[in-house]
Amino acid sequence: MTKINHRTLSAIATACLSFAFAQTASAGEVEVLHYWTSGGEAKAAVTLKNQMTKLGHTWKDFAVAGGGGESAMTVLKSRVVSGNPPAAAQIKGPSIQEWAGEGVLANIDDVAKANNWDALLPKVVADAMKYKGNYVAVPVNVHRV
């Protein structure tokens, strides 16, 4: 994982809490469906989890291995259809628009504004995180570039 300063990590962790499906998580517990399961990805997920713990929240890990995320998306679809979506999920860029179009992603403009995303994010990234002009996703990358 590339070095991230504490402020950025806090913003990501805080935003991760808000990257929620329309149904909210209970009392500080955030179930996070992701496929960061190998090597450095898993270590990065632990770093995010630890930061959220420092902020007083509980990260309920829901890691789904295999298929480059395909297995995780199958599980996510099943959970959403059954009315039991996780509070947060790792979703690749193009799919964000699809999920937002289904009305299952929450508006997180308040988090984006508080963390000055419009000034900090490249326009192409900000646009990918927005649906109809509103932030509905958090830009997170745990890979080295």
mmCIF file of N, CA and C in Angstrom:
data_model
loop_
_atom_site.group_PDB
_atom_site.id
_atom_site.type_symbol
_atom_site.label_atom_id
_atom_site.label_comp_id
_atom_site.label_asym_id
_atom_site.label_seq_id
_atom_site.Cartn_x
_atom_site.Cartn_y
_atom_site.Cartn_z
ATOM 1 N N MET A 1 0.854 -1.173 0.000
ATOM 2 C CA MET A 1 0.000 0.000 0.000
ATOM 3 C C MET A 1 0.894 1.228 0.000
ATOM 4 N N THR A 2 0.537 2.188 -0.803
ATOM 5 C CA THR A 2 1.307 3.416 -0.799
ATOM 6 C C THR A 2 1.035 4.157 0.493
ATOM 7 N N LYS A 3 1.953 5.049 0.862
ATOM 8 C CA LYS A 3 1.797 5.781 2.119
ATOM 9 C C LYS A 3 0.623 6.744 2.027
ATOM 10 N N ILE A 4 -0.191 6.734 3.048
ATOM 11 C CA ILE A 4 -1.335 7.634 3.145
ATOM 12 C C ILE A 4 -1.203 8.363 4.463
ATOM 13 N N ASN A 5 -1.365 9.679 4.446
ATOM 14 C CA ASN A 5 -1.260 10.395 5.709
ATOM 15 C C ASN A 5 -2.511 10.169 6.560
ATOM 16 N N HIS A 6 -2.391 10.445 7.858
ATOM 17 C CA HIS A 6 -3.463 10.168 8.818
ATOM 18 C C HIS A 6 -4.757 10.875 8.440
ATOM 19 N N ARG A 7 -4.674 12.115 7.988
ATOM 20 C CA ARG A 7 -5.870 12.882 7.633
ATOM 21 C C ARG A 7 -6.618 12.217 6.481
ATOM 22 N N THR A 8 -5.872 11.770 5.468
ATOM 23 C CA THR A 8 -6.494 11.105 4.333
ATOM 24 C C THR A 8 -7.131 9.798 4.765
ATOM 25 N N LEU A 9 -6.420 9.031 5.583
ATOM 26 C CA LEU A 9 -6.954 7.762 6.061
ATOM 27 C C LEU A 9 -8.212 7.982 6.885
ATOM 28 N N SER A 10 -8.212 9.013 7.717
ATOM 29 C CA SER A 10 -9.404 9.347 8.503
ATOM 30 C C SER A 10 -10.570 9.688 7.591
ATOM 31 N N ALA A 11 -10.279 10.471 6.556
ATOM 32 C CA ALA A 11 -11.339 10.854 5.618
ATOM 33 C C ALA A 11 -11.897 9.628 4.916
ATOM 34 N N ILE A 12 -11.010 8.723 4.503
ATOM 35 C CA ILE A 12 -11.454 7.503 3.834
ATOM 36 C C ILE A 12 -12.293 6.661 4.782
ATOM 37 N N ALA A 13 -11.804 6.488 5.999
ATOM 38 C CA ALA A 13 -12.541 5.671 6.966
ATOM 39 C C ALA A 13 -13.888 6.290 7.293
ATOM 40 N N THR A 14 -13.903 7.589 7.488
ATOM 41 C CA THR A 14 -15.161 8.274 7.779
ATOM 42 C C THR A 14 -16.103 8.151 6.593
ATOM 43 N N ALA A 15 -15.562 8.359 5.408
ATOM 44 C CA ALA A 15 -16.384 8.268 4.214
ATOM 45 C C ALA A 15 -16.885 6.853 4.004
ATOM 46 N N CYS A 16 -16.062 5.888 4.331
ATOM 47 C CA CYS A 16 -16.449 4.490 4.199
ATOM 48 C C CYS A 16 -17.711 4.217 5.008
ATOM 49 N N LEU A 17 -17.821 4.881 6.148
ATOM 50 C CA LEU A 17 -19.020 4.728 6.968
ATOM 51 C C LEU A 17 -20.244 5.226 6.230
ATOM 52 N N SER A 18 -20.056 6.235 5.411
ATOM 53 C CA SER A 18 -21.189 6.838 4.731
ATOM 54 C C SER A 18 -21.467 6.205 3.382
ATOM 55 N N PHE A 19 -20.546 5.403 2.891
ATOM 56 C CA PHE A 19 -20.744 4.714 1.628
ATOM 57 C C PHE A 19 -21.683 3.564 1.924
ATOM 58 N N ALA A 20 -22.927 3.932 2.158
ATOM 59 C CA ALA A 20 -23.894 2.962 2.644
ATOM 60 C C ALA A 20 -25.020 2.769 1.654
ATOM 61 N N PHE A 21 -25.581 1.610 1.711
ATOM 62 C CA PHE A 21 -26.817 1.385 0.991
ATOM 63 C C PHE A 21 -27.894 2.129 1.762
ATOM 64 N N ALA A 22 -29.038 2.305 1.147
ATOM 65 C CA ALA A 22 -30.098 3.107 1.748
ATOM 66 C C ALA A 22 -30.427 2.643 3.163
ATOM 67 N N GLN A 23 -30.223 1.382 3.467
ATOM 68 C CA GLN A 23 -30.458 0.877 4.816
ATOM 69 C C GLN A 23 -29.197 1.123 5.637
ATOM 70 N N THR A 24 -29.312 1.718 6.791
ATOM 71 C CA THR A 24 -28.152 2.080 7.602
ATOM 72 C C THR A 24 -27.721 0.975 8.548
ATOM 73 N N ALA A 25 -26.436 1.002 8.920
ATOM 74 C CA ALA A 25 -25.898 0.045 9.882
ATOM 75 C C ALA A 25 -26.282 0.494 11.284
ATOM 76 N N SER A 26 -26.312 -0.452 12.187
ATOM 77 C CA SER A 26 -26.700 -0.120 13.562
ATOM 78 C C SER A 26 -25.524 0.404 14.357
ATOM 79 N N ALA A 27 -25.821 1.262 15.296
ATOM 80 C CA ALA A 27 -24.935 1.804 16.336
ATOM 81 C C ALA A 27 -23.441 1.635 16.136
ATOM 82 N N GLY A 28 -22.905 2.235 15.108
ATOM 83 C CA GLY A 28 -21.462 2.234 14.947
ATOM 84 C C GLY A 28 -20.887 0.993 14.295
ATOM 85 N N GLU A 29 -21.720 -0.020 14.032
ATOM 86 C CA GLU A 29 -21.221 -1.219 13.366
ATOM 87 C C GLU A 29 -21.420 -1.069 11.864
ATOM 88 N N VAL A 30 -20.361 -1.330 11.120
ATOM 89 C CA VAL A 30 -20.410 -1.194 9.668
ATOM 90 C C VAL A 30 -19.956 -2.504 9.039
ATOM 91 N N GLU A 31 -20.891 -3.200 8.412
ATOM 92 C CA GLU A 31 -20.528 -4.421 7.699
ATOM 93 C C GLU A 31 -19.982 -4.011 6.338
ATOM 94 N N VAL A 32 -18.756 -4.435 6.047
ATOM 95 C CA VAL A 32 -18.072 -4.036 4.819
ATOM 96 C C VAL A 32 -17.818 -5.263 3.949
ATOM 97 N N LEU A 33 -18.530 -5.345 2.827
ATOM 98 C CA LEU A 33 -18.329 -6.425 1.871
ATOM 99 C C LEU A 33 -17.224 -5.987 0.912
ATOM 100 N N HIS A 34 -16.184 -6.796 0.818
ATOM 101 C CA HIS A 34 -15.063 -6.447 -0.065
ATOM 102 C C HIS A 34 -14.372 -7.707 -0.546
ATOM 103 N N TYR A 35 -13.480 -7.531 -1.506
ATOM 104 C CA TYR A 35 -12.690 -8.660 -2.003
ATOM 105 C C TYR A 35 -11.196 -8.355 -1.933
ATOM 106 N N TRP A 36 -10.817 -7.571 -0.914
ATOM 107 C CA TRP A 36 -9.404 -7.324 -0.631
ATOM 108 C C TRP A 36 -8.905 -8.465 0.248
ATOM 109 N N THR A 37 -8.616 -9.594 -0.367
ATOM 110 C CA THR A 37 -8.309 -10.795 0.412
ATOM 111 C C THR A 37 -6.889 -11.311 0.255
ATOM 112 N N SER A 38 -6.140 -10.794 -0.698
ATOM 113 C CA SER A 38 -4.797 -11.337 -0.890
ATOM 114 C C SER A 38 -3.720 -10.341 -0.480
ATOM 115 N N GLY A 39 -2.653 -10.863 0.091
ATOM 116 C CA GLY A 39 -1.452 -10.098 0.413
ATOM 117 C C GLY A 39 -1.651 -8.686 0.909
ATOM 118 N N GLY A 40 -1.121 -7.742 0.114
ATOM 119 C CA GLY A 40 -1.155 -6.331 0.474
ATOM 120 C C GLY A 40 -2.564 -5.775 0.566
ATOM 121 N N GLU A 41 -3.485 -6.307 -0.246
ATOM 122 C CA GLU A 41 -4.876 -5.853 -0.176
ATOM 123 C C GLU A 41 -5.463 -6.142 1.200
ATOM 124 N N ALA A 42 -5.232 -7.343 1.686
ATOM 125 C CA ALA A 42 -5.756 -7.730 3.003
ATOM 126 C C ALA A 42 -5.147 -6.859 4.098
ATOM 127 N N LYS A 43 -3.849 -6.565 3.972
ATOM 128 C CA LYS A 43 -3.195 -5.693 4.958
ATOM 129 C C LYS A 43 -3.799 -4.289 4.918
ATOM 130 N N ALA A 44 -4.086 -3.798 3.728
ATOM 131 C CA ALA A 44 -4.694 -2.471 3.590
ATOM 132 C C ALA A 44 -6.088 -2.447 4.205
ATOM 133 N N ALA A 45 -6.853 -3.516 4.016
ATOM 134 C CA ALA A 45 -8.191 -3.599 4.621
ATOM 135 C C ALA A 45 -8.087 -3.559 6.142
ATOM 136 N N VAL A 46 -7.081 -4.224 6.694
ATOM 137 C CA VAL A 46 -6.868 -4.194 8.150
ATOM 138 C C VAL A 46 -6.546 -2.769 8.604
ATOM 139 N N THR A 47 -5.765 -2.043 7.811
ATOM 140 C CA THR A 47 -5.437 -0.653 8.143
ATOM 141 C C THR A 47 -6.704 0.203 8.192
ATOM 142 N N LEU A 48 -7.577 0.044 7.201
ATOM 143 C CA LEU A 48 -8.844 0.782 7.207
ATOM 144 C C LEU A 48 -9.697 0.384 8.411
ATOM 145 N N LYS A 49 -9.737 -0.909 8.687
ATOM 146 C CA LYS A 49 -10.507 -1.413 9.836
ATOM 147 C C LYS A 49 -9.982 -0.804 11.138
ATOM 148 N N ASN A 50 -8.681 -0.782 11.305
ATOM 149 C CA ASN A 50 -8.078 -0.219 12.520
ATOM 150 C C ASN A 50 -8.395 1.263 12.669
ATOM 151 N N GLN A 51 -8.375 1.999 11.563
ATOM 152 C CA GLN A 51 -8.696 3.423 11.617
ATOM 153 C C GLN A 51 -10.149 3.627 12.032
ATOM 154 N N MET A 52 -11.041 2.826 11.512
ATOM 155 C CA MET A 52 -12.449 2.955 11.896
ATOM 156 C C MET A 52 -12.649 2.623 13.370
ATOM 157 N N THR A 53 -11.894 1.657 13.864
ATOM 158 C CA THR A 53 -11.962 1.315 15.285
ATOM 159 C C THR A 53 -11.520 2.505 16.123
ATOM 160 N N LYS A 54 -10.445 3.178 15.694
ATOM 161 C CA LYS A 54 -9.971 4.372 16.406
ATOM 162 C C LYS A 54 -11.036 5.464 16.433
ATOM 163 N N LEU A 55 -11.877 5.503 15.407
ATOM 164 C CA LEU A 55 -12.941 6.503 15.327
ATOM 165 C C LEU A 55 -14.190 6.072 16.103
ATOM 166 N N GLY A 56 -14.106 4.902 16.755
ATOM 167 C CA GLY A 56 -15.203 4.447 17.603
ATOM 168 C C GLY A 56 -16.244 3.576 16.923
ATOM 169 N N HIS A 57 -15.929 3.074 15.743
ATOM 170 C CA HIS A 57 -16.872 2.233 15.015
ATOM 171 C C HIS A 57 -16.361 0.796 14.962
ATOM 172 N N THR A 58 -17.243 -0.112 14.657
ATOM 173 C CA THR A 58 -16.876 -1.516 14.524
ATOM 174 C C THR A 58 -17.004 -1.930 13.064
ATOM 175 N N TRP A 59 -15.902 -2.361 12.477
ATOM 176 C CA TRP A 59 -15.872 -2.857 11.096
ATOM 177 C C TRP A 59 -16.193 -4.336 11.166
ATOM 178 N N LYS A 60 -17.331 -4.731 10.633
ATOM 179 C CA LYS A 60 -17.705 -6.141 10.559
ATOM 180 C C LYS A 60 -17.263 -6.628 9.184
ATOM 181 N N ASP A 61 -16.187 -7.386 9.167
ATOM 182 C CA ASP A 61 -15.552 -7.806 7.923
ATOM 183 C C ASP A 61 -16.386 -8.848 7.191
ATOM 184 N N PHE A 62 -16.615 -8.610 5.909
ATOM 185 C CA PHE A 62 -17.317 -9.562 5.061
ATOM 186 C C PHE A 62 -16.507 -9.691 3.778
ATOM 187 N N ALA A 63 -15.354 -10.355 3.884
ATOM 188 C CA ALA A 63 -14.457 -10.535 2.751
ATOM 189 C C ALA A 63 -14.911 -11.730 1.919
ATOM 190 N N VAL A 64 -14.974 -11.544 0.609
ATOM 191 C CA VAL A 64 -15.366 -12.609 -0.308
ATOM 192 C C VAL A 64 -14.228 -12.795 -1.302
ATOM 193 N N ALA A 65 -13.547 -13.916 -1.208
ATOM 194 C CA ALA A 65 -12.392 -14.186 -2.066
ATOM 195 C C ALA A 65 -12.831 -14.756 -3.414
ATOM 196 N N GLY A 66 -11.953 -14.577 -4.390
ATOM 197 C CA GLY A 66 -12.117 -15.252 -5.666
ATOM 198 C C GLY A 66 -12.783 -14.445 -6.760
ATOM 199 N N GLY A 67 -12.345 -14.720 -7.984
ATOM 200 C CA GLY A 67 -12.991 -14.178 -9.163
ATOM 201 C C GLY A 67 -12.771 -12.713 -9.447
ATOM 202 N N GLY A 68 -11.770 -12.096 -8.842
ATOM 203 C CA GLY A 68 -11.514 -10.680 -9.100
ATOM 204 C C GLY A 68 -12.704 -9.790 -8.779
ATOM 205 N N GLY A 69 -13.487 -10.211 -7.814
ATOM 206 C CA GLY A 69 -14.640 -9.427 -7.398
ATOM 207 C C GLY A 69 -15.972 -9.976 -7.884
ATOM 208 N N GLU A 70 -15.938 -10.894 -8.859
ATOM 209 C CA GLU A 70 -17.195 -11.454 -9.374
ATOM 210 C C GLU A 70 -17.986 -12.167 -8.283
ATOM 211 N N SER A 71 -17.302 -12.946 -7.466
ATOM 212 C CA SER A 71 -17.983 -13.661 -6.382
ATOM 213 C C SER A 71 -18.600 -12.678 -5.397
ATOM 214 N N ALA A 72 -17.867 -11.620 -5.086
ATOM 215 C CA ALA A 72 -18.371 -10.606 -4.155
ATOM 216 C C ALA A 72 -19.608 -9.918 -4.727
ATOM 217 N N MET A 73 -19.608 -9.641 -6.032
ATOM 218 C CA MET A 73 -20.766 -8.982 -6.646
ATOM 219 C C MET A 73 -21.986 -9.900 -6.656
ATOM 220 N N THR A 74 -21.758 -11.203 -6.820
ATOM 221 C CA THR A 74 -22.861 -12.167 -6.754
ATOM 222 C C THR A 74 -23.472 -12.163 -5.359
ATOM 223 N N VAL A 75 -22.615 -12.170 -4.341
ATOM 224 C CA VAL A 75 -23.087 -12.120 -2.956
ATOM 225 C C VAL A 75 -23.814 -10.801 -2.695
ATOM 226 N N LEU A 76 -23.255 -9.699 -3.181
ATOM 227 C CA LEU A 76 -23.873 -8.390 -2.977
ATOM 228 C C LEU A 76 -25.272 -8.349 -3.593
ATOM 229 N N LYS A 77 -25.395 -8.808 -4.839
ATOM 230 C CA LYS A 77 -26.707 -8.814 -5.499
ATOM 231 C C LYS A 77 -27.715 -9.623 -4.695
ATOM 232 N N SER A 78 -27.286 -10.775 -4.224
ATOM 233 C CA SER A 78 -28.163 -11.632 -3.426
ATOM 234 C C SER A 78 -28.615 -10.930 -2.151
ATOM 235 N N ARG A 79 -27.676 -10.270 -1.482
ATOM 236 C CA ARG A 79 -27.996 -9.567 -0.231
ATOM 237 C C ARG A 79 -28.955 -8.404 -0.479
ATOM 238 N N VAL A 80 -28.734 -7.653 -1.547
ATOM 239 C CA VAL A 80 -29.598 -6.507 -1.851
ATOM 240 C C VAL A 80 -31.010 -6.993 -2.193
ATOM 241 N N VAL A 81 -31.103 -8.010 -3.044
ATOM 242 C CA VAL A 81 -32.403 -8.544 -3.446
ATOM 243 C C VAL A 81 -33.176 -9.093 -2.247
ATOM 244 N N SER A 82 -32.459 -9.690 -1.298
ATOM 245 C CA SER A 82 -33.128 -10.261 -0.121
ATOM 246 C C SER A 82 -33.450 -9.208 0.941
ATOM 247 N N GLY A 83 -33.077 -7.952 0.678
ATOM 248 C CA GLY A 83 -33.381 -6.876 1.621
ATOM 249 C C GLY A 83 -32.429 -6.788 2.790
ATOM 250 N N ASN A 84 -31.251 -7.395 2.656
ATOM 251 C CA ASN A 84 -30.259 -7.401 3.728
ATOM 252 C C ASN A 84 -28.889 -6.952 3.210
ATOM 253 N N PRO A 85 -28.804 -5.734 2.653
ATOM 254 C CA PRO A 85 -27.521 -5.287 2.101
ATOM 255 C C PRO A 85 -26.520 -4.949 3.201
ATOM 256 N N PRO A 86 -25.225 -5.088 2.901
ATOM 257 C CA PRO A 86 -24.220 -4.631 3.869
ATOM 258 C C PRO A 86 -24.244 -3.104 3.918
ATOM 259 N N ALA A 87 -23.675 -2.535 4.959
ATOM 260 C CA ALA A 87 -23.627 -1.072 5.076
ATOM 261 C C ALA A 87 -22.725 -0.459 4.017
ATOM 262 N N ALA A 88 -21.664 -1.171 3.638
ATOM 263 C CA ALA A 88 -20.713 -0.669 2.643
ATOM 264 C C ALA A 88 -20.206 -1.838 1.815
ATOM 265 N N ALA A 89 -19.857 -1.549 0.567
ATOM 266 C CA ALA A 89 -19.353 -2.596 -0.314
ATOM 267 C C ALA A 89 -18.336 -2.017 -1.280
ATOM 268 N N GLN A 90 -17.370 -2.835 -1.629
ATOM 269 C CA GLN A 90 -16.381 -2.461 -2.633
ATOM 270 C C GLN A 90 -17.013 -2.712 -3.997
ATOM 271 N N ILE A 91 -17.152 -1.654 -4.778
ATOM 272 C CA ILE A 91 -17.755 -1.750 -6.104
ATOM 273 C C ILE A 91 -16.842 -1.032 -7.087
ATOM 274 N N LYS A 92 -16.576 -1.661 -8.222
ATOM 275 C CA LYS A 92 -15.728 -1.045 -9.244
ATOM 276 C C LYS A 92 -16.450 0.121 -9.908
ATOM 277 N N GLY A 93 -15.664 1.089 -10.363
ATOM 278 C CA GLY A 93 -16.157 2.330 -10.951
ATOM 279 C C GLY A 93 -17.402 2.270 -11.812
ATOM 280 N N PRO A 94 -17.377 1.567 -12.956
ATOM 281 C CA PRO A 94 -18.550 1.571 -13.835
ATOM 282 C C PRO A 94 -19.818 1.024 -13.172
ATOM 283 N N SER A 95 -19.681 0.093 -12.266
ATOM 284 C CA SER A 95 -20.847 -0.494 -11.598
ATOM 285 C C SER A 95 -21.507 0.464 -10.622
ATOM 286 N N ILE A 96 -20.778 1.491 -10.198
ATOM 287 C CA ILE A 96 -21.338 2.471 -9.262
ATOM 288 C C ILE A 96 -22.582 3.113 -9.876
ATOM 289 N N GLN A 97 -22.507 3.486 -11.147
ATOM 290 C CA GLN A 97 -23.645 4.116 -11.821
ATOM 291 C C GLN A 97 -24.844 3.170 -11.877
ATOM 292 N N GLU A 98 -24.564 1.904 -12.148
ATOM 293 C CA GLU A 98 -25.615 0.886 -12.205
ATOM 294 C C GLU A 98 -26.339 0.758 -10.862
ATOM 295 N N TRP A 99 -25.554 0.603 -9.794
ATOM 296 C CA TRP A 99 -26.136 0.456 -8.454
ATOM 297 C C TRP A 99 -26.883 1.723 -8.051
ATOM 298 N N ALA A 100 -26.327 2.873 -8.363
ATOM 299 C CA ALA A 100 -26.990 4.136 -8.026
ATOM 300 C C ALA A 100 -28.314 4.254 -8.777
ATOM 301 N N GLY A 101 -28.326 3.824 -10.032
ATOM 302 C CA GLY A 101 -29.548 3.849 -10.829
ATOM 303 C C GLY A 101 -30.649 2.980 -10.248
ATOM 304 N N GLU A 102 -30.250 1.962 -9.512
ATOM 305 C CA GLU A 102 -31.218 1.078 -8.846
ATOM 306 C C GLU A 102 -31.735 1.692 -7.546
ATOM 307 N N GLY A 103 -31.118 2.796 -7.136
ATOM 308 C CA GLY A 103 -31.576 3.490 -5.933
ATOM 309 C C GLY A 103 -31.124 2.877 -4.622
ATOM 310 N N VAL A 104 -30.032 2.119 -4.656
ATOM 311 C CA VAL A 104 -29.580 1.457 -3.424
ATOM 312 C C VAL A 104 -28.336 2.090 -2.794
ATOM 313 N N LEU A 105 -27.826 3.162 -3.382
ATOM 314 C CA LEU A 105 -26.684 3.857 -2.795
ATOM 315 C C LEU A 105 -27.144 5.158 -2.150
ATOM 316 N N ALA A 106 -26.541 5.483 -1.032
ATOM 317 C CA ALA A 106 -26.914 6.691 -0.288
ATOM 318 C C ALA A 106 -26.152 7.909 -0.793
ATOM 319 N N ASN A 107 -26.753 9.067 -0.671
ATOM 320 C CA ASN A 107 -26.111 10.336 -0.984
ATOM 321 C C ASN A 107 -25.131 10.652 0.144
ATOM 322 N N ILE A 108 -23.864 10.868 -0.207
ATOM 323 C CA ILE A 108 -22.843 11.182 0.802
ATOM 324 C C ILE A 108 -22.189 12.535 0.527
ATOM 325 N N ASP A 109 -22.967 13.453 -0.042
ATOM 326 C CA ASP A 109 -22.455 14.795 -0.326
ATOM 327 C C ASP A 109 -21.919 15.484 0.924
ATOM 328 N N ASP A 110 -22.545 15.243 2.078
ATOM 329 C CA ASP A 110 -22.085 15.886 3.314
ATOM 330 C C ASP A 110 -20.664 15.464 3.665
ATOM 331 N N VAL A 111 -20.342 14.204 3.459
ATOM 332 C CA VAL A 111 -18.983 13.706 3.727
ATOM 333 C C VAL A 111 -18.012 14.292 2.709
ATOM 334 N N ALA A 112 -18.416 14.303 1.452
ATOM 335 C CA ALA A 112 -17.566 14.851 0.389
ATOM 336 C C ALA A 112 -17.267 16.327 0.636
ATOM 337 N N LYS A 113 -18.290 17.079 1.017
ATOM 338 C CA LYS A 113 -18.105 18.509 1.277
ATOM 339 C C LYS A 113 -17.198 18.726 2.484
ATOM 340 N N ALA A 114 -17.431 17.983 3.561
ATOM 341 C CA ALA A 114 -16.626 18.128 4.781
ATOM 342 C C ALA A 114 -15.157 17.809 4.535
ATOM 343 N N ASN A 115 -14.885 16.939 3.559
ATOM 344 C CA ASN A 115 -13.513 16.542 3.262
ATOM 345 C C ASN A 115 -12.968 17.182 1.990
ATOM 346 N N ASN A 116 -13.719 18.147 1.433
ATOM 347 C CA ASN A 116 -13.264 18.952 0.307
ATOM 348 C C ASN A 116 -12.924 18.119 -0.935
ATOM 349 N N TRP A 117 -13.722 17.090 -1.209
ATOM 350 C CA TRP A 117 -13.435 16.204 -2.326
ATOM 351 C C TRP A 117 -13.400 16.916 -3.668
ATOM 352 N N ASP A 118 -14.303 17.871 -3.881
ATOM 353 C CA ASP A 118 -14.328 18.542 -5.188
ATOM 354 C C ASP A 118 -13.002 19.222 -5.504
ATOM 355 N N ALA A 119 -12.317 19.718 -4.494
ATOM 356 C CA ALA A 119 -11.019 20.366 -4.705
ATOM 357 C C ALA A 119 -9.879 19.349 -4.744
ATOM 358 N N LEU A 120 -10.017 18.251 -4.019
ATOM 359 C CA LEU A 120 -8.925 17.287 -3.896
ATOM 360 C C LEU A 120 -8.902 16.208 -4.975
ATOM 361 N N LEU A 121 -10.061 15.786 -5.430
ATOM 362 C CA LEU A 121 -10.117 14.676 -6.384
ATOM 363 C C LEU A 121 -9.996 15.166 -7.823
ATOM 364 N N PRO A 122 -9.292 14.399 -8.655
ATOM 365 C CA PRO A 122 -9.306 14.718 -10.083
ATOM 366 C C PRO A 122 -10.756 14.619 -10.584
ATOM 367 N N LYS A 123 -11.135 15.454 -11.532
ATOM 368 C CA LYS A 123 -12.515 15.497 -12.017
ATOM 369 C C LYS A 123 -12.999 14.125 -12.476
ATOM 370 N N VAL A 124 -12.163 13.386 -13.172
ATOM 371 C CA VAL A 124 -12.573 12.076 -13.680
ATOM 372 C C VAL A 124 -12.932 11.126 -12.529
ATOM 373 N N VAL A 125 -12.208 11.207 -11.422
ATOM 374 C CA VAL A 125 -12.496 10.367 -10.255
ATOM 375 C C VAL A 125 -13.778 10.844 -9.577
ATOM 376 N N ALA A 126 -13.882 12.149 -9.370
ATOM 377 C CA ALA A 126 -15.087 12.710 -8.739
ATOM 378 C C ALA A 126 -16.331 12.341 -9.545
ATOM 379 N N ASP A 127 -16.253 12.468 -10.863
ATOM 380 C CA ASP A 127 -17.401 12.145 -11.714
ATOM 381 C C ASP A 127 -17.795 10.674 -11.601
ATOM 382 N N ALA A 128 -16.815 9.788 -11.463
ATOM 383 C CA ALA A 128 -17.100 8.357 -11.327
ATOM 384 C C ALA A 128 -17.767 8.035 -9.990
ATOM 385 N N MET A 129 -17.539 8.877 -8.990
ATOM 386 C CA MET A 129 -18.105 8.654 -7.654
ATOM 387 C C MET A 129 -19.482 9.298 -7.487
ATOM 388 N N LYS A 130 -19.915 10.030 -8.518
ATOM 389 C CA LYS A 130 -21.190 10.753 -8.448
ATOM 390 C C LYS A 130 -22.248 10.113 -9.340
ATOM 391 N N TYR A 131 -23.481 10.285 -8.920
ATOM 392 C CA TYR A 131 -24.629 9.894 -9.728
ATOM 393 C C TYR A 131 -25.578 11.083 -9.742
ATOM 394 N N LYS A 132 -25.910 11.551 -10.934
ATOM 395 C CA LYS A 132 -26.770 12.731 -11.091
ATOM 396 C C LYS A 132 -26.277 13.901 -10.247
ATOM 397 N N GLY A 133 -24.934 14.079 -10.227
ATOM 398 C CA GLY A 133 -24.328 15.220 -9.545
ATOM 399 C C GLY A 133 -24.094 15.060 -8.057
ATOM 400 N N ASN A 134 -24.489 13.933 -7.472
ATOM 401 C CA ASN A 134 -24.312 13.697 -6.035
ATOM 402 C C ASN A 134 -23.335 12.555 -5.782
ATOM 403 N N TYR A 135 -22.470 12.737 -4.784
ATOM 404 C CA TYR A 135 -21.558 11.659 -4.405
ATOM 405 C C TYR A 135 -22.353 10.498 -3.819
ATOM 406 N N VAL A 136 -22.073 9.294 -4.323
ATOM 407 C CA VAL A 136 -22.706 8.079 -3.818
ATOM 408 C C VAL A 136 -21.669 7.001 -3.507
ATOM 409 N N ALA A 137 -20.401 7.308 -3.747
ATOM 410 C CA ALA A 137 -19.335 6.335 -3.534
ATOM 411 C C ALA A 137 -18.068 7.036 -3.064
ATOM 412 N N VAL A 138 -17.212 6.251 -2.452
ATOM 413 C CA VAL A 138 -15.953 6.745 -1.896
ATOM 414 C C VAL A 138 -14.798 6.210 -2.732
ATOM 415 N N PRO A 139 -13.903 7.076 -3.200
ATOM 416 C CA PRO A 139 -12.750 6.579 -3.944
ATOM 417 C C PRO A 139 -11.714 5.979 -2.991
ATOM 418 N N VAL A 140 -11.527 4.677 -3.096
ATOM 419 C CA VAL A 140 -10.548 3.974 -2.258
ATOM 420 C C VAL A 140 -9.730 3.073 -3.167
ATOM 421 N N ASN A 141 -8.423 3.125 -3.025
ATOM 422 C CA ASN A 141 -7.546 2.238 -3.775
ATOM 423 C C ASN A 141 -6.477 1.737 -2.828
ATOM 424 N N VAL A 142 -6.319 0.434 -2.761
ATOM 425 C CA VAL A 142 -5.336 -0.141 -1.848
ATOM 426 C C VAL A 142 -4.148 -0.742 -2.593
ATOM 427 N N HIS A 143 -4.058 -0.478 -3.895
ATOM 428 C CA HIS A 143 -2.981 -1.047 -4.695
ATOM 429 C C HIS A 143 -1.862 -0.044 -4.904
ATOM 430 N N ARG A 144 -0.683 -0.566 -5.151
ATOM 431 C CA ARG A 144 0.440 0.306 -5.504
ATOM 432 C C ARG A 144 0.303 0.720 -6.954
ATOM 433 N N VAL A 145 0.794 1.900 -7.250
ATOM 434 C CA VAL A 145 0.729 2.378 -8.628
ATOM 435 C C VAL A 145 2.137 2.449 -9.174
#
